């Protein structure tokens, strides 16, 4: 049933890239940051500091001995005032370090450019940098860059599609840090010995495409691919298909078809890290939506409460009906404004009551639009039926586990069925059954 991606799948969404010309502003250092020990896929870190410790910018404050993990660094200088459990925006509890800032931003002595002369030293440096996929997934980058079959990988695919409406933080990375984007890509290409780099950018960003093409003219190993602006163009398997023509088989990884995918902000960060040794302590975030007074792009210390970002953007111009961490298609709605910015947060969106209204759900009319919209040929209407019946075997058969929760099916559904939520719960049902 799920065999090959169809290039036509996905949905046309309005882009609302209101902040594309907003240069990144630096958020003033907040009074305190709350740095979660779980900011990546894999094992959360254990705090390595205790209450009353004084910390500096770039100092390691959380580590894990697990293979799939990434160290956490302090984004500020100041005093640790709490090491406890917090509730995260995804509803999970995790350990966190709260630091009262001294606003001096003293840099830790450990922050020096790494010495990198070989593949092994490169991977070690990537690991020490704390880098995880900055496009949303949060997978530790050093693991991604060292697949078992590295000798069979020939292509680095840079995800600069930024297909979610409203978000422009990756676009600003290209426009403001293009040299770092290309240098980061070249470093990965060099140390992993890859033949080709393809930077995939949606065609609704002509200035970014022109800039990257101009800067790579004469370098045959780097291609800038202009991709149709169709959501979810930036989803890993969709991007690989549209840039290389390769299909990642079910249950396989990009490396199995010779590709490694990195987000454009991740390669830009890597370039800066190799030059300065400053680990991942800040994040570029778009703040926008109909309830935000002055939408902006901000560079913020990781761990900053989202309230600070909203305040810096002039606060709410009207009572918000919904606040999202992330984009309107895949973001998480939050009910509090003290949640901290994480490594993989790329947007805070707030919408007024009108834009937040959930349309009324009506019965499924079996139109099949959800199937046509799904990039993986899943059958959301049948999944919903199986979930309601508690039919675990059918859910397995329908491969609900392949659902990446992109939201295309729900977007396309004329009956406004809550298909993503159902898929999420159905996946949980399968896990619990296991
Ligand atoms: S949310 Fe899941 S089922 Fe719906 S379109 Fe996306 S991948 Fe397909
Ligand atoms: S798009 Fe909506 S109404 Fe149409 S088949 Fe799918 S769930 Fe049913």
Coordinates of C-alpha atoms and ligand atoms in Angstrom, one line a residue:
X1 CA 0.0 0.0 0.0
X2 CA 2.7 2.5 1.0
X3 CA 5.2 2.2 -1.7
X4 CA 6.3 5.3 -3.5
X5 CA 6.0 9.0 -2.8
X6 CA 3.9 10.9 -5.3
X7 CA 5.4 14.3 -6.1
X8 CA 1.9 15.8 -6.4
X9 CA 0.9 14.9 -2.9
X10 CA 0.8 17.6 -0.2
X11 CA -1.3 20.7 0.0
X12 CA -1.1 24.3 -1.2
X13 CA -1.2 26.6 1.8
X14 CA -1.1 30.3 2.1
X15 CA 2.4 31.4 3.0
X16 CA 1.8 34.5 5.3
X17 CA 5.6 35.2 5.3
X18 CA 5.0 38.6 6.9
X19 CA 8.4 38.7 8.6
X20 CA 10.5 37.8 5.6
X21 CA 12.0 41.3 5.4
X22 CA 12.4 41.6 9.2
X23 CA 16.1 41.4 10.0
X24 CA 16.9 39.4 13.1
X25 CA 16.9 41.5 16.3
X26 CA 18.7 40.4 19.4
X27 CA 16.5 39.8 22.4
X28 CA 17.7 41.4 25.6
X29 CA 19.0 38.9 28.1
X30 CA 16.0 37.8 30.3
X31 CA 16.1 37.9 34.1
X32 CA 16.1 34.1 34.1
X33 CA 16.2 31.1 31.8
X34 CA 14.8 27.6 32.2
X35 CA 17.0 25.2 30.3
X36 CA 15.3 21.8 29.7
X37 CA 17.4 18.7 29.9
X38 CA 15.3 17.2 27.1
X39 CA 15.8 19.1 23.9
X40 CA 16.5 16.3 21.5
X41 CA 15.3 12.9 20.4
X42 CA 17.0 10.3 22.6
X43 CA 17.9 10.1 26.2
X44 CA 17.4 13.4 28.2
X45 CA 20.5 14.8 29.9
X46 CA 21.3 14.8 33.6
X47 CA 22.1 18.1 35.1
X48 CA 25.8 18.6 35.9
X49 CA 25.3 21.7 38.0
X50 CA 23.6 22.3 41.4
X51 CA 21.7 25.1 43.1
X52 CA 24.0 28.2 43.9
X53 CA 26.5 27.2 41.2
X54 CA 27.7 30.1 39.1
X55 CA 27.7 29.4 35.4
X56 CA 28.9 31.1 32.2
X57 CA 27.8 31.2 28.6
X58 CA 28.7 28.0 26.8
X59 CA 29.4 25.9 29.9
X60 CA 28.1 22.3 29.9
X61 CA 25.2 22.0 32.3
X62 CA 23.7 18.7 31.2
X63 CA 25.2 15.5 29.8
X64 CA 24.2 11.9 29.1
X65 CA 26.2 8.8 28.4
X66 CA 23.6 7.5 25.9
X67 CA 24.6 7.3 22.2
X68 CA 21.5 9.2 21.1
X69 CA 21.7 12.4 23.1
X70 CA 23.3 15.8 22.9
X71 CA 24.9 17.9 25.7
X72 CA 23.1 21.0 27.0
X73 CA 25.0 24.3 27.6
X74 CA 24.2 27.4 29.5
X75 CA 22.9 30.2 27.3
X76 CA 23.7 32.9 30.0
X77 CA 26.0 33.7 32.8
X78 CA 24.5 33.8 36.2
X79 CA 23.5 31.7 39.2
X80 CA 21.7 28.4 39.2
X81 CA 18.6 28.8 41.4
X82 CA 16.7 25.6 40.7
X83 CA 17.4 22.1 39.4
X84 CA 14.0 20.4 39.3
X85 CA 11.3 18.9 37.1
X86 CA 9.2 21.1 34.8
X87 CA 6.2 20.5 32.6
X88 CA 7.1 20.9 28.9
X89 CA 4.9 22.2 26.1
X90 CA 4.4 18.7 24.8
X91 CA 2.9 17.7 28.1
X92 CA 5.9 15.7 29.3
X93 CA 7.8 16.3 32.5
X94 CA 11.6 16.7 32.3
X95 CA 14.5 17.9 34.5
X96 CA 15.5 21.5 34.0
X97 CA 18.1 24.0 35.2
X98 CA 16.9 27.5 36.1
X99 CA 19.5 30.2 36.0
X100 CA 19.1 33.8 37.3
X101 CA 21.1 35.8 34.9
X102 CA 23.7 38.5 35.8
X103 CA 23.3 40.1 32.3
X104 CA 27.2 40.1 32.0
X105 CA 27.2 37.2 29.5
X106 CA 30.6 36.1 30.6
X107 CA 31.9 33.3 28.3
X108 CA 33.1 30.0 29.8
X109 CA 36.8 29.2 29.4
X110 CA 35.9 26.0 27.6
X111 CA 34.7 28.0 24.6
X112 CA 37.5 27.8 22.1
X113 CA 37.5 26.7 18.5
X114 CA 37.8 23.0 18.2
X115 CA 40.8 21.4 16.6
X116 CA 39.4 19.5 13.6
X117 CA 41.7 17.7 11.1
X118 CA 39.9 14.4 10.5
X119 CA 36.5 12.8 10.3
X120 CA 36.7 11.5 13.9
X121 CA 37.6 15.0 15.2
X122 CA 34.8 16.5 13.2
X123 CA 32.2 14.2 14.6
X124 CA 33.6 14.7 18.1
X125 CA 33.3 18.5 17.6
X126 CA 29.7 18.2 16.3
X127 CA 28.8 16.2 19.4
X128 CA 30.4 18.6 21.8
X129 CA 28.6 21.5 20.1
X130 CA 25.2 20.2 21.3
X131 CA 23.8 20.5 17.8
X132 CA 20.5 18.8 17.1
X133 CA 18.3 19.1 14.0
X134 CA 17.2 22.7 14.2
X135 CA 14.4 22.3 11.7
X136 CA 12.0 20.8 14.3
X137 CA 13.0 17.1 14.8
X138 CA 15.8 17.7 17.3
X139 CA 17.8 14.5 16.3
X140 CA 21.4 14.7 17.5
X141 CA 23.4 15.8 14.5
X142 CA 26.6 13.9 15.3
X143 CA 24.6 10.6 15.2
X144 CA 23.1 11.6 11.8
X145 CA 26.5 12.5 10.4
X146 CA 28.0 9.1 11.3
X147 CA 25.8 6.4 9.8
X148 CA 27.1 2.9 9.6
X149 CA 27.0 2.9 5.8
X150 CA 28.7 6.3 5.4
X151 CA 30.8 5.1 2.5
X152 CA 27.6 4.6 0.5
X153 CA 26.4 8.2 1.2
X154 CA 27.2 10.6 -1.6
X155 CA 24.8 13.6 -1.1
X156 CA 24.2 16.2 1.6
X157 CA 20.7 17.6 1.2
X158 CA 20.2 21.0 2.9
X159 CA 16.6 21.7 3.9
X160 CA 15.9 25.3 3.3
X161 CA 12.3 24.8 2.1
X162 CA 10.7 26.3 5.2
X163 CA 7.3 25.2 4.0
X164 CA 5.2 26.1 7.1
X165 CA 3.2 29.3 6.8
X166 CA 4.4 32.4 8.8
X167 CA 7.9 31.0 9.7
X168 CA 10.8 32.9 8.2
X169 CA 13.7 32.1 10.6
X170 CA 15.5 29.9 8.1
X171 CA 14.9 32.4 5.3
X172 CA 16.6 35.1 7.5
X173 CA 19.5 32.6 8.2
X174 CA 20.1 32.4 4.4
X175 CA 19.7 36.2 3.8
X176 CA 21.9 37.2 6.8
X177 CA 24.3 34.2 7.2
X178 CA 24.7 32.8 3.6
X179 CA 28.4 32.5 4.0
X180 CA 28.0 30.4 7.1
X181 CA 25.4 28.3 5.3
X182 CA 27.8 27.5 2.5
X183 CA 30.8 27.1 4.7
X184 CA 28.9 24.7 7.0
X185 CA 27.8 22.7 4.1
X186 CA 31.3 22.5 2.7
X187 CA 32.7 21.4 6.0
X188 CA 30.2 18.5 6.2
X189 CA 30.9 17.7 2.5
X190 CA 34.7 17.7 3.2
X191 CA 34.8 15.6 6.4
X192 CA 32.2 13.1 5.2
X193 CA 33.7 13.0 1.7
X194 CA 30.4 13.6 -0.1
X195 CA 30.2 14.2 -3.8
X196 CA 27.3 16.6 -3.9
X197 CA 25.4 19.2 -1.8
X198 CA 21.9 20.1 -2.9
X199 CA 20.2 23.1 -1.1
X200 CA 16.4 22.8 -1.5
X201 CA 14.6 26.1 -1.3
X202 CA 10.9 26.7 -2.1
X203 CA 10.3 28.9 -5.1
X204 CA 8.4 31.5 -3.0
X205 CA 11.9 32.7 -1.8
X206 CA 13.4 34.0 -5.0
X207 CA 15.8 36.3 -3.3
X208 CA 17.3 33.4 -1.3
X209 CA 17.6 31.3 -4.4
X210 CA 19.3 34.1 -6.3
X211 CA 21.7 34.8 -3.5
X212 CA 22.7 31.2 -3.0
X213 CA 23.1 30.6 -6.8
X214 CA 25.3 33.7 -7.1
X215 CA 27.5 32.6 -4.2
X216 CA 27.9 29.0 -5.6
X217 CA 28.4 29.9 -9.2
X218 CA 31.4 28.0 -10.4
X219 CA 31.1 25.3 -7.7
X220 CA 29.7 22.3 -9.6
X221 CA 29.5 20.3 -6.3
X222 CA 26.8 22.5 -4.9
X223 CA 23.4 22.8 -6.5
X224 CA 20.6 25.2 -5.5
X225 CA 17.3 23.5 -6.2
X226 CA 14.2 25.6 -6.6
X227 CA 11.3 23.5 -5.4
X228 CA 7.5 24.1 -5.8
X229 CA 6.1 25.8 -2.8
X230 CA 3.9 23.0 -1.6
X231 CA 3.5 21.8 2.0
X232 CA 5.3 19.6 3.3
X233 CA 8.2 20.2 0.9
X234 CA 10.6 20.3 3.9
X235 CA 9.6 16.9 5.2
X236 CA 12.7 14.7 5.0
X237 CA 11.5 12.0 2.6
X238 CA 9.6 14.5 0.5
X239 CA 12.7 16.7 0.2
X240 CA 14.9 13.8 -0.7
X241 CA 12.5 12.7 -3.4
X242 CA 12.1 16.2 -4.9
X243 CA 15.8 17.0 -4.9
X244 CA 17.4 13.6 -5.8
X245 CA 14.5 11.5 -7.2
X246 CA 15.4 8.9 -4.6
X247 CA 12.7 7.2 -2.6
X248 CA 13.4 6.3 1.1
X249 CA 11.8 2.8 1.5
X250 CA 9.4 2.2 4.4
X251 CA 11.4 1.6 7.6
X252 CA 14.6 2.9 6.1
X253 CA 16.7 6.0 6.7
X254 CA 17.9 8.7 4.3
X255 CA 21.4 7.2 4.5
X256 CA 20.1 4.0 3.1
X257 CA 19.5 5.8 -0.2
X258 CA 22.8 7.7 0.0
X259 CA 21.6 10.9 1.5
X260 CA 22.1 12.9 4.7
X261 CA 19.6 15.8 5.3
X262 CA 20.5 18.8 7.4
X263 CA 18.5 21.9 8.1
X264 CA 19.9 25.2 6.8
X265 CA 20.2 26.7 10.3
X266 CA 22.1 23.6 11.4
X267 CA 24.9 24.0 8.8
X268 CA 25.1 27.7 9.5
X269 CA 25.5 27.0 13.2
X270 CA 28.2 24.4 12.5
X271 CA 30.2 26.9 10.5
X272 CA 30.1 29.4 13.4
X273 CA 30.9 26.8 16.0
X274 CA 34.0 25.6 14.1
X275 CA 35.2 29.2 14.0
X276 CA 34.4 30.2 17.6
X277 CA 33.8 27.1 19.7
X278 CA 30.5 28.6 21.0
X279 CA 28.1 25.7 21.4
X280 CA 24.4 25.9 20.7
X281 CA 23.1 28.5 23.1
X282 CA 20.9 30.8 21.0
X283 CA 18.1 30.2 18.5
X284 CA 16.5 32.3 15.7
X285 CA 12.8 32.4 16.2
X286 CA 9.9 34.0 14.2
X287 CA 7.3 35.7 16.3
X288 CA 4.1 36.4 14.3
X289 CA 0.4 35.9 14.0
X290 CA -2.7 38.1 14.0
X291 CA -2.5 38.7 17.8
X292 CA 1.1 39.9 17.9
X293 CA 1.6 43.7 17.9
X294 CA 4.9 43.8 16.0
X295 CA 6.0 40.6 14.3
X296 CA 9.7 40.1 14.3
X297 CA 12.6 37.6 13.9
X298 CA 14.6 37.3 17.1
X299 CA 17.8 35.7 18.2
X300 CA 17.1 34.5 21.7
X301 CA 19.0 32.6 24.4
X302 CA 17.8 29.0 24.7
X303 CA 15.6 28.7 27.8
X304 CA 14.0 32.1 27.5
X305 CA 10.3 32.0 28.5
X306 CA 8.2 32.7 25.4
X307 CA 6.5 35.6 27.3
X308 CA 9.7 37.6 26.9
X309 CA 9.7 37.1 23.1
X310 CA 6.0 38.2 22.9
X311 CA 6.7 41.3 25.2
X312 CA 9.6 42.3 23.0
X313 CA 7.3 42.2 20.0
X314 CA 5.0 44.8 21.6
X315 CA 2.8 42.1 23.4
X316 CA -0.6 41.1 22.2
X317 CA -2.6 43.7 20.2
X318 CA -5.7 41.7 20.9
X319 CA -6.7 38.8 23.2
X320 CA -5.1 35.7 21.7
X321 CA -7.3 32.7 21.1
X322 CA -4.4 30.4 20.4
X323 CA -0.6 30.5 21.0
X324 CA 1.6 28.0 19.2
X325 CA 5.1 26.9 19.6
X326 CA 6.0 26.1 16.0
X327 CA 4.0 26.6 12.8
X328 CA 0.3 26.4 12.2
X329 CA 0.6 22.9 10.6
X330 CA 2.8 21.1 13.1
X331 CA 3.2 23.4 16.0
X332 CA 2.0 22.7 19.6
X333 CA -0.8 24.9 21.1
X334 CA 0.3 26.1 24.6
X335 CA -1.8 27.3 27.5
X336 CA 1.0 29.1 29.4
X337 CA 3.6 31.7 28.4
X338 CA 6.3 30.5 30.7
X339 CA 7.4 27.6 28.5
X340 CA 11.1 28.0 27.6
X341 CA 12.4 28.2 24.0
X342 CA 14.1 24.9 23.1
X343 CA 16.9 24.2 20.6
X344 CA 14.4 23.2 17.9
X345 CA 11.8 25.9 18.4
X346 CA 11.6 28.1 15.3
X347 CA 8.4 30.1 15.8
X348 CA 6.0 31.5 18.4
X349 CA 2.7 32.3 16.8
X350 CA -0.3 33.9 18.4
X351 CA -3.7 34.3 16.7
X352 CA -6.8 36.3 17.6
X353 CA -10.1 34.7 18.5
X354 CA -11.3 34.7 14.9
X355 CA -8.2 33.0 13.5
X356 CA -8.2 30.5 16.4
X357 CA -11.7 29.3 15.9
X358 CA -11.8 25.5 15.3
X359 CA -14.3 24.7 12.5
X360 CA -17.1 22.4 13.4
X361 CA -16.5 18.7 12.7
X362 CA -19.0 17.0 10.4
X363 CA -19.3 13.3 9.4
X364 CA -16.8 11.9 6.9
X365 CA -18.2 11.9 3.4
X366 CA -15.7 9.4 2.0
X367 CA -14.4 11.9 -0.5
X368 CA -10.8 10.6 -0.3
X369 CA -9.2 14.0 -0.3
X370 CA -7.2 13.1 2.9
X371 CA -5.7 10.1 1.0
X372 CA -4.8 12.3 -2.0
X373 CA -3.2 14.9 0.3
X374 CA -1.0 12.5 2.3
X375 CA 2.6 12.4 1.2
X376 CA 2.9 8.8 2.3
X377 CA -0.3 7.5 0.7
X378 CA -1.8 6.7 4.1
X379 CA -5.5 6.4 4.5
X380 CA -6.5 8.8 7.3
X381 CA -10.3 8.1 7.0
X382 CA -9.7 4.4 7.4
X383 CA -7.2 5.0 10.3
X384 CA -9.9 7.0 12.1
X385 CA -12.4 4.2 11.7
X386 CA -9.9 1.6 12.9
X387 CA -9.0 3.8 15.9
X388 CA -12.6 4.3 16.9
X389 CA -13.1 0.6 16.8
X390 CA -10.0 0.0 18.8
X391 CA -8.8 -2.3 16.0
X392 CA -5.0 -2.4 16.6
X393 CA -4.4 -5.0 13.9
X394 CA -6.1 -2.7 11.3
X395 CA -4.0 0.3 12.6
X396 CA -0.9 -1.7 12.1
X397 CA -2.1 -2.8 8.6
X398 CA -2.8 0.8 7.7
X399 CA 0.7 1.8 8.8
X400 CA -0.3 4.6 11.1
X401 CA 3.2 4.6 12.5
X402 CA 4.5 6.1 9.2
X403 CA 2.3 9.2 9.9
X404 CA 4.6 12.2 10.4
X405 CA 1.7 14.4 11.7
X406 CA 2.2 16.9 8.9
X407 CA -1.5 17.9 8.9
X408 CA -2.1 17.7 5.2
X409 CA -5.0 15.3 5.6
X410 CA -6.8 17.5 8.1
X411 CA -6.1 20.6 6.0
X412 CA -7.7 19.0 3.0
X413 CA -10.7 17.4 4.7
X414 CA -14.0 19.2 3.9
X415 CA -15.6 17.6 7.0
X416 CA -12.8 19.1 9.2
X417 CA -12.2 15.8 10.9
X418 CA -9.4 16.0 13.6
X419 CA -7.3 13.5 11.7
X420 CA -3.9 14.4 13.1
X421 CA -5.0 14.2 16.6
X422 CA -6.6 10.8 15.8
X423 CA -3.4 9.6 14.2
X424 CA -1.4 10.7 17.2
X425 CA -3.7 8.8 19.6
X426 CA -3.7 5.8 17.3
X427 CA 0.1 5.7 17.3
X428 CA 0.0 5.8 21.1
X429 CA -2.6 3.0 21.1
X430 CA -0.1 0.8 19.1
X431 CA 2.8 1.6 21.4
X432 CA 0.7 0.8 24.5
X433 CA -0.3 -2.5 22.9
X434 CA 3.3 -3.4 22.3
Ligands
LIG1 S1 -0.8 13.8 9.1 FE1 -0.2 11.7 8.7 S2 -1.9 10.8 7.6 FE2 -2.2 13.0 7.6 S3 -1.3 13.6 5.7 FE3 0.4 13.8 7.2 S4 1.5 11.9 7.1 FE4 -0.5 11.6 6.1
LIG2 S1 -11.1 14.0 3.6 FE1 -12.4 14.0 5.4 S2 -14.4 13.6 4.6 FE2 -13.0 13.1 3.0 S3 -12.6 10.9 3.3 FE3 -11.0 12.0 4.4 S4 -11.8 12.1 6.5 FE4 -13.6 11.7 5.1

